[in-house]
Coordinates of C-alpha atoms and ligand atoms in Angstrom, one line a residue:
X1 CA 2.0 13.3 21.4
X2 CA 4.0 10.6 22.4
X3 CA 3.7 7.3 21.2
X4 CA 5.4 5.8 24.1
X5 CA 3.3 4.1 27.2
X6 CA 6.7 3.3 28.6
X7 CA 10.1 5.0 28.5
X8 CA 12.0 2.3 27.7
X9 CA 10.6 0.3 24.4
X10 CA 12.0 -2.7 22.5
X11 CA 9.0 -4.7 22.3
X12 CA 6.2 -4.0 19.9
X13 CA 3.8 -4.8 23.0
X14 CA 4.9 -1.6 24.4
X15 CA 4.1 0.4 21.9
X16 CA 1.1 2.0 20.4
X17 CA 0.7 0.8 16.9
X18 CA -0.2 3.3 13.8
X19 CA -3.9 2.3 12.4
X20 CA -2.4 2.7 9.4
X21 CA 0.5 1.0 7.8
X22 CA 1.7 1.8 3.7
X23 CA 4.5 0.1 2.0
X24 CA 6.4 0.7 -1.3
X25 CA 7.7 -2.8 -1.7
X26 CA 10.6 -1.8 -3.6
X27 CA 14.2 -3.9 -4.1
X28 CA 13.0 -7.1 -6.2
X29 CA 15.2 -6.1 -8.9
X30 CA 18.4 -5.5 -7.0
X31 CA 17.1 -8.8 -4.8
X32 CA 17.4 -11.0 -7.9
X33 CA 20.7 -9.0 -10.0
X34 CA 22.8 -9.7 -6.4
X35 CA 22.1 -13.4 -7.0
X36 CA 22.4 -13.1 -10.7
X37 CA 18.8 -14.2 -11.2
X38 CA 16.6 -12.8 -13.3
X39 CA 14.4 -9.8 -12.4
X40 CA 11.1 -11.8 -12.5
X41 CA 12.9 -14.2 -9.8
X42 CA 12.7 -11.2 -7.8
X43 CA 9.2 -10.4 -8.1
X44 CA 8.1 -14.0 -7.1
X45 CA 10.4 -13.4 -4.4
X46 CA 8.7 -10.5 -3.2
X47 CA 4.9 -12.1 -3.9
X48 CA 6.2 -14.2 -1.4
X49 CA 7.0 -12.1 1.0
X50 CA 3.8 -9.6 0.8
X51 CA 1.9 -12.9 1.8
X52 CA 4.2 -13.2 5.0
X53 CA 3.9 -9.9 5.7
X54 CA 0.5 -8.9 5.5
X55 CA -0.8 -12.0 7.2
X56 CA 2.3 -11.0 10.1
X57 CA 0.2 -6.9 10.1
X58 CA -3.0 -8.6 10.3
X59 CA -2.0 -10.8 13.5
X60 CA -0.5 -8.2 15.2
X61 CA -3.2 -5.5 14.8
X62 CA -2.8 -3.2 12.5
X63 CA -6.3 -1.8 10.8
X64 CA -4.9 -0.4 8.0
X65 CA -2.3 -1.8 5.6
X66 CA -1.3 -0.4 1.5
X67 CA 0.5 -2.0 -0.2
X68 CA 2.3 -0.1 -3.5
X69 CA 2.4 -2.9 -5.7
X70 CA 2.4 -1.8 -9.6
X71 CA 2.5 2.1 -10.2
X72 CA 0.8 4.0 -13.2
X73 CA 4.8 4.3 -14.2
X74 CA 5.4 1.0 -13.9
X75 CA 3.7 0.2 -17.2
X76 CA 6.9 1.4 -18.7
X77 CA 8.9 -1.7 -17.8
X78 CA 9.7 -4.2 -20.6
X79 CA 6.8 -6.4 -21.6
X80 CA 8.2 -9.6 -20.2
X81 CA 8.7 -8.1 -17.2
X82 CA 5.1 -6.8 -16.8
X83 CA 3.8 -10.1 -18.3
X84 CA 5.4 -11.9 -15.2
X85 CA 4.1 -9.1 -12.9
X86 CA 0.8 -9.8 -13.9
X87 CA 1.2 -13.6 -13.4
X88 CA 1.8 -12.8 -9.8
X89 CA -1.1 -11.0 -9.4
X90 CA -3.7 -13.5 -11.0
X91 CA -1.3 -16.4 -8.8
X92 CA -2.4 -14.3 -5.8
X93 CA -6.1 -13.4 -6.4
X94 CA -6.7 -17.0 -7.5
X95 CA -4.8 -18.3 -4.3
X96 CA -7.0 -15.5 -1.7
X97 CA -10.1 -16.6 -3.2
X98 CA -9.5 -20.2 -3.0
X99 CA -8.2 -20.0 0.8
X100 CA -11.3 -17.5 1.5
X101 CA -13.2 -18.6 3.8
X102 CA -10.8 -19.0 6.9
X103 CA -9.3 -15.7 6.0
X104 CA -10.6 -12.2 7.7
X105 CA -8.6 -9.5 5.8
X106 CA -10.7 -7.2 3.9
X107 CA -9.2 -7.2 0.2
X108 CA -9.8 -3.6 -1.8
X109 CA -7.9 -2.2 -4.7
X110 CA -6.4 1.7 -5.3
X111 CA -5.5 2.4 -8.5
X112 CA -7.3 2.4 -12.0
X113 CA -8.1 -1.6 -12.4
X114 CA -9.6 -0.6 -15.7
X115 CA -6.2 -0.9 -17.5
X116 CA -5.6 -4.4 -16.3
X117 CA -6.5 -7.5 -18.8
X118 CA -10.2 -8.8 -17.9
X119 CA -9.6 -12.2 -16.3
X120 CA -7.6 -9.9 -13.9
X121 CA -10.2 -7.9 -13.3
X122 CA -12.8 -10.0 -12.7
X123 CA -11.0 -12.1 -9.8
X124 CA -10.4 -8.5 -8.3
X125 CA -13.9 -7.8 -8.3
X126 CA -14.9 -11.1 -7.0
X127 CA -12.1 -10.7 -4.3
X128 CA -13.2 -7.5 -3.4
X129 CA -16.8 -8.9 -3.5
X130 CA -16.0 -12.2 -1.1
X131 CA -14.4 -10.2 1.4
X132 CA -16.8 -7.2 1.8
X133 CA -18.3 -7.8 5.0
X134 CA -15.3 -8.8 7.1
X135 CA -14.3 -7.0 9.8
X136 CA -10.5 -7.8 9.9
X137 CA -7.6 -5.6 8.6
X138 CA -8.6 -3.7 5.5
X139 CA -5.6 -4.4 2.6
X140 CA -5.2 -2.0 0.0
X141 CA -3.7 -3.2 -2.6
X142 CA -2.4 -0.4 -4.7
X143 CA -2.3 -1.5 -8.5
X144 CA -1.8 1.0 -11.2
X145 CA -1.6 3.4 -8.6
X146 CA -0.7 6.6 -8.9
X147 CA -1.5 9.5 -6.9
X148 CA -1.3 12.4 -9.0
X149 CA -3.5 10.4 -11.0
X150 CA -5.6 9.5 -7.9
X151 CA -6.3 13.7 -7.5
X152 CA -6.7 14.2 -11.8
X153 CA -9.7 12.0 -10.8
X154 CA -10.8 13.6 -7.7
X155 CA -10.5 17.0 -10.2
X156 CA -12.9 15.7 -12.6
X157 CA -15.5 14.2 -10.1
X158 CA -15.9 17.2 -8.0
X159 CA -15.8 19.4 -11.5
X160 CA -19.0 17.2 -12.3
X161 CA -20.6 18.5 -9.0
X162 CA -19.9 22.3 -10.1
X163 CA -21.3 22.1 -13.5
X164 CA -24.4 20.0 -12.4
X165 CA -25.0 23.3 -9.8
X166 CA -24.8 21.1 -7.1
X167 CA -21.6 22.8 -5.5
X168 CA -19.9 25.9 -6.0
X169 CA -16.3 26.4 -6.8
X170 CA -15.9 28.2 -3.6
X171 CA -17.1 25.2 -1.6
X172 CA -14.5 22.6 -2.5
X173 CA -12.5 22.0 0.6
X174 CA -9.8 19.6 1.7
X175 CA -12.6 17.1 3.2
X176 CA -14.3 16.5 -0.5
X177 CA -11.0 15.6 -2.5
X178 CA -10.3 13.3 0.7
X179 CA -13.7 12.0 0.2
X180 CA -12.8 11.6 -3.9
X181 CA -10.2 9.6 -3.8
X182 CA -9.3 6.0 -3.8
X183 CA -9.0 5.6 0.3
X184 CA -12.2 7.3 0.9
X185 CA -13.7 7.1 4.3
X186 CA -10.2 5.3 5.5
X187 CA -7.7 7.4 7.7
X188 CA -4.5 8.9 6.6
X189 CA -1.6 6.4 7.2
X190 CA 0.4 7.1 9.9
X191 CA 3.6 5.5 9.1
X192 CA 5.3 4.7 5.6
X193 CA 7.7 2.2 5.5
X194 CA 10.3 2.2 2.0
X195 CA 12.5 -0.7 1.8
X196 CA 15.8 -0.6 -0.6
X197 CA 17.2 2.5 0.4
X198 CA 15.4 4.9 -2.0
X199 CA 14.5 8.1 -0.4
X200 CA 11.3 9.1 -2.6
X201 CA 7.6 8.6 -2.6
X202 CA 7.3 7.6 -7.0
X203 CA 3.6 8.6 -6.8
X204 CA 2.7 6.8 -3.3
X205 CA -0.3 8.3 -1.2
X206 CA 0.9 12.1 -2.4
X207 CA -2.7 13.4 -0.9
X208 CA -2.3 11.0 2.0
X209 CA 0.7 11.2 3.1
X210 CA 1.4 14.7 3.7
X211 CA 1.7 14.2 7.9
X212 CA 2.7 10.7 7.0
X213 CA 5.6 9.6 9.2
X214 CA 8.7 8.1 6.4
X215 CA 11.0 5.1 7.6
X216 CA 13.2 4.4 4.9
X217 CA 15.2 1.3 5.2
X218 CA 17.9 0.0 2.9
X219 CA 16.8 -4.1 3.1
X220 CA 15.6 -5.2 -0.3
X221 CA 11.9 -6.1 -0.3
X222 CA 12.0 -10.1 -0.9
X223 CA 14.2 -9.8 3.0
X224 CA 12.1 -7.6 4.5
X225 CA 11.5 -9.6 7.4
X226 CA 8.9 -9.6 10.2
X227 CA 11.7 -8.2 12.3
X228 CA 12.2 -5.7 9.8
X229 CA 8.4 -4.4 10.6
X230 CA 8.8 -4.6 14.3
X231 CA 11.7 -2.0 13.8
X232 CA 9.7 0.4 11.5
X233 CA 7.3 0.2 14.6
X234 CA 9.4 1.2 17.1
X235 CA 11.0 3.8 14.7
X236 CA 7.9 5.1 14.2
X237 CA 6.7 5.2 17.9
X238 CA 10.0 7.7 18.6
X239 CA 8.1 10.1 16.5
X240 CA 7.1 13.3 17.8
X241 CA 4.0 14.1 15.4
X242 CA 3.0 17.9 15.2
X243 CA 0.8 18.3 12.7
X244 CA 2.4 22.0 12.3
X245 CA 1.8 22.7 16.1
X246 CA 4.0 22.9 18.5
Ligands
LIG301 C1 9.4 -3.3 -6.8 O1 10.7 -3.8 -7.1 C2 8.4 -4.0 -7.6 C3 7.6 -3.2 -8.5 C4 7.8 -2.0 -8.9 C5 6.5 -3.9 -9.2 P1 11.5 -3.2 -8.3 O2 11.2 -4.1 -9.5 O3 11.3 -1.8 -8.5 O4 13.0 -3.5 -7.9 P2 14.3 -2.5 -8.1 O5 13.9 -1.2 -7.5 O6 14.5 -2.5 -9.6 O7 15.4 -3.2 -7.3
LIG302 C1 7.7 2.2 -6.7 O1 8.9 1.6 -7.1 C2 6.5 1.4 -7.2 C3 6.3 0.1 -6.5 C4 7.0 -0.4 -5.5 C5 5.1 -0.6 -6.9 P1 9.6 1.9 -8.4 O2 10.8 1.0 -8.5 O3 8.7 1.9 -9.5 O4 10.0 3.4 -8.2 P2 11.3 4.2 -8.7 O5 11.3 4.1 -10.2 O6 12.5 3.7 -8.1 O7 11.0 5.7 -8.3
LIG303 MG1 12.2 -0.1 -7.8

């Protein structure tokens, strides 16, 4: 299918926009080292820039957005670092909930919030709470994501339903783990988009993503521009998607 409604494309008005949009928003470190700043300068950096950038997705259409934002490896990082990565995220959720009510994004989190200190949680469940029954862009925001951990749970949900009788082993199909998973009842993102130059997935959407369509770009998150997006767009909108046909 192509994406196309006119041959000749450099306009994101021309174009048929995926529904939905993920992004590893990777490159803080190398942002800050190249200006011989400290890593955590790089992070604020980049907080900046996913405010600019979803609020740019959500005026131009798109339905979908993830964002990867703290993996279940990231935990691994030295403590100050993680302190000032979870400084970020409590400066954010305090800053969408006070700005809510002239806001339409729909806030929801993947990932396994239980591990995250319980001030933390509680503005993400009043976030996710407030913003319930909008009908704008739905925001994932991925936090202690990770996605072979996102299936270990699906595993153990839909081992529940065996033992309880209510399913046989023979029944599990594709359609129940989709419907186990974090971005149940949500479609399967159609584009990808990995600043910093890294060609690898480091645990993003592995279920999700397996027609996913991969631009891989070597600015550093905190530069990722608006511009930046419009070219993943038309990148993506060159794509011949199969599916495995022909
Ligand atoms: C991404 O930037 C942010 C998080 C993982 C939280 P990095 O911190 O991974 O930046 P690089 O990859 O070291 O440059
Ligand atoms: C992926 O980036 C995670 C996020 C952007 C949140 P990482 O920097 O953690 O991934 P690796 O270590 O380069 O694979
Ligand atoms: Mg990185």
């Amino acid at each position: 299918m192509a994406l196309f409604k006119k041959k000749e494309v450099n306009s994101i008005e021309d174009i048929i926009l995926p529904e939905h949009v993920g992004i590893i928003m990777d490159g803080n470190g190398r942002w800050a080292k190249k200006r011989g700043l400290p890593r955590s300068a790089g992070h604020s950096a980049g907080a900046n820039n996913f405010r600019k950038i979803i609020r740019y997705c959500s005026d131009i259409g798109i339905k979908y957005l993830t964002m990867y934002a703290f993996s279940t490896e990231n935990w691994r990082r030295p403590e100050d670092e993680v302190s000032a990565l979870m400084k970020l995220f409590k400066q954010y959720l305090e800053e969408a909930l006070r700005d809510f009510k002239d806001d339409s994004i729909k806030l929801r989190f993947i990932g396994d919030t239980t591990a995250f200190r319980e001030d933390i949680q509680e503005l993400m469940k009043e976030a996710v709470e407030g913003s319930k029954d909008r009908d704008g862009m739905v925001l994932n925001l991925a936090m202690n994501y990770g996605g072979r951990d996102e299936i270990v749970r699906a595993a153990k949900v839909i081992s529940e339903r065996v033992l309880k009788g209510e399913i046989s082993p023979e029944e599990i199909n594709e359609q129940m783990i989709s419907d186990s998973i974090y971005t149940a009842g949500q479609p399967d993102p159609d584009l990808i988009i990995r600043p910093s130059g890294e060609y690898r997935t480091s645990n993003f959407l592995l279920w999700q993503s397996a027609y996913s369509e991969y631009v891989i770009m070597d600015k550093l998150w905190p530069d990722f521009s608006k511009d930046d997006m419009n070219f993943a767009l038309l990148e993506y909108a060159k794509r011949n998607r199969r599916f495995g046909g022909v």
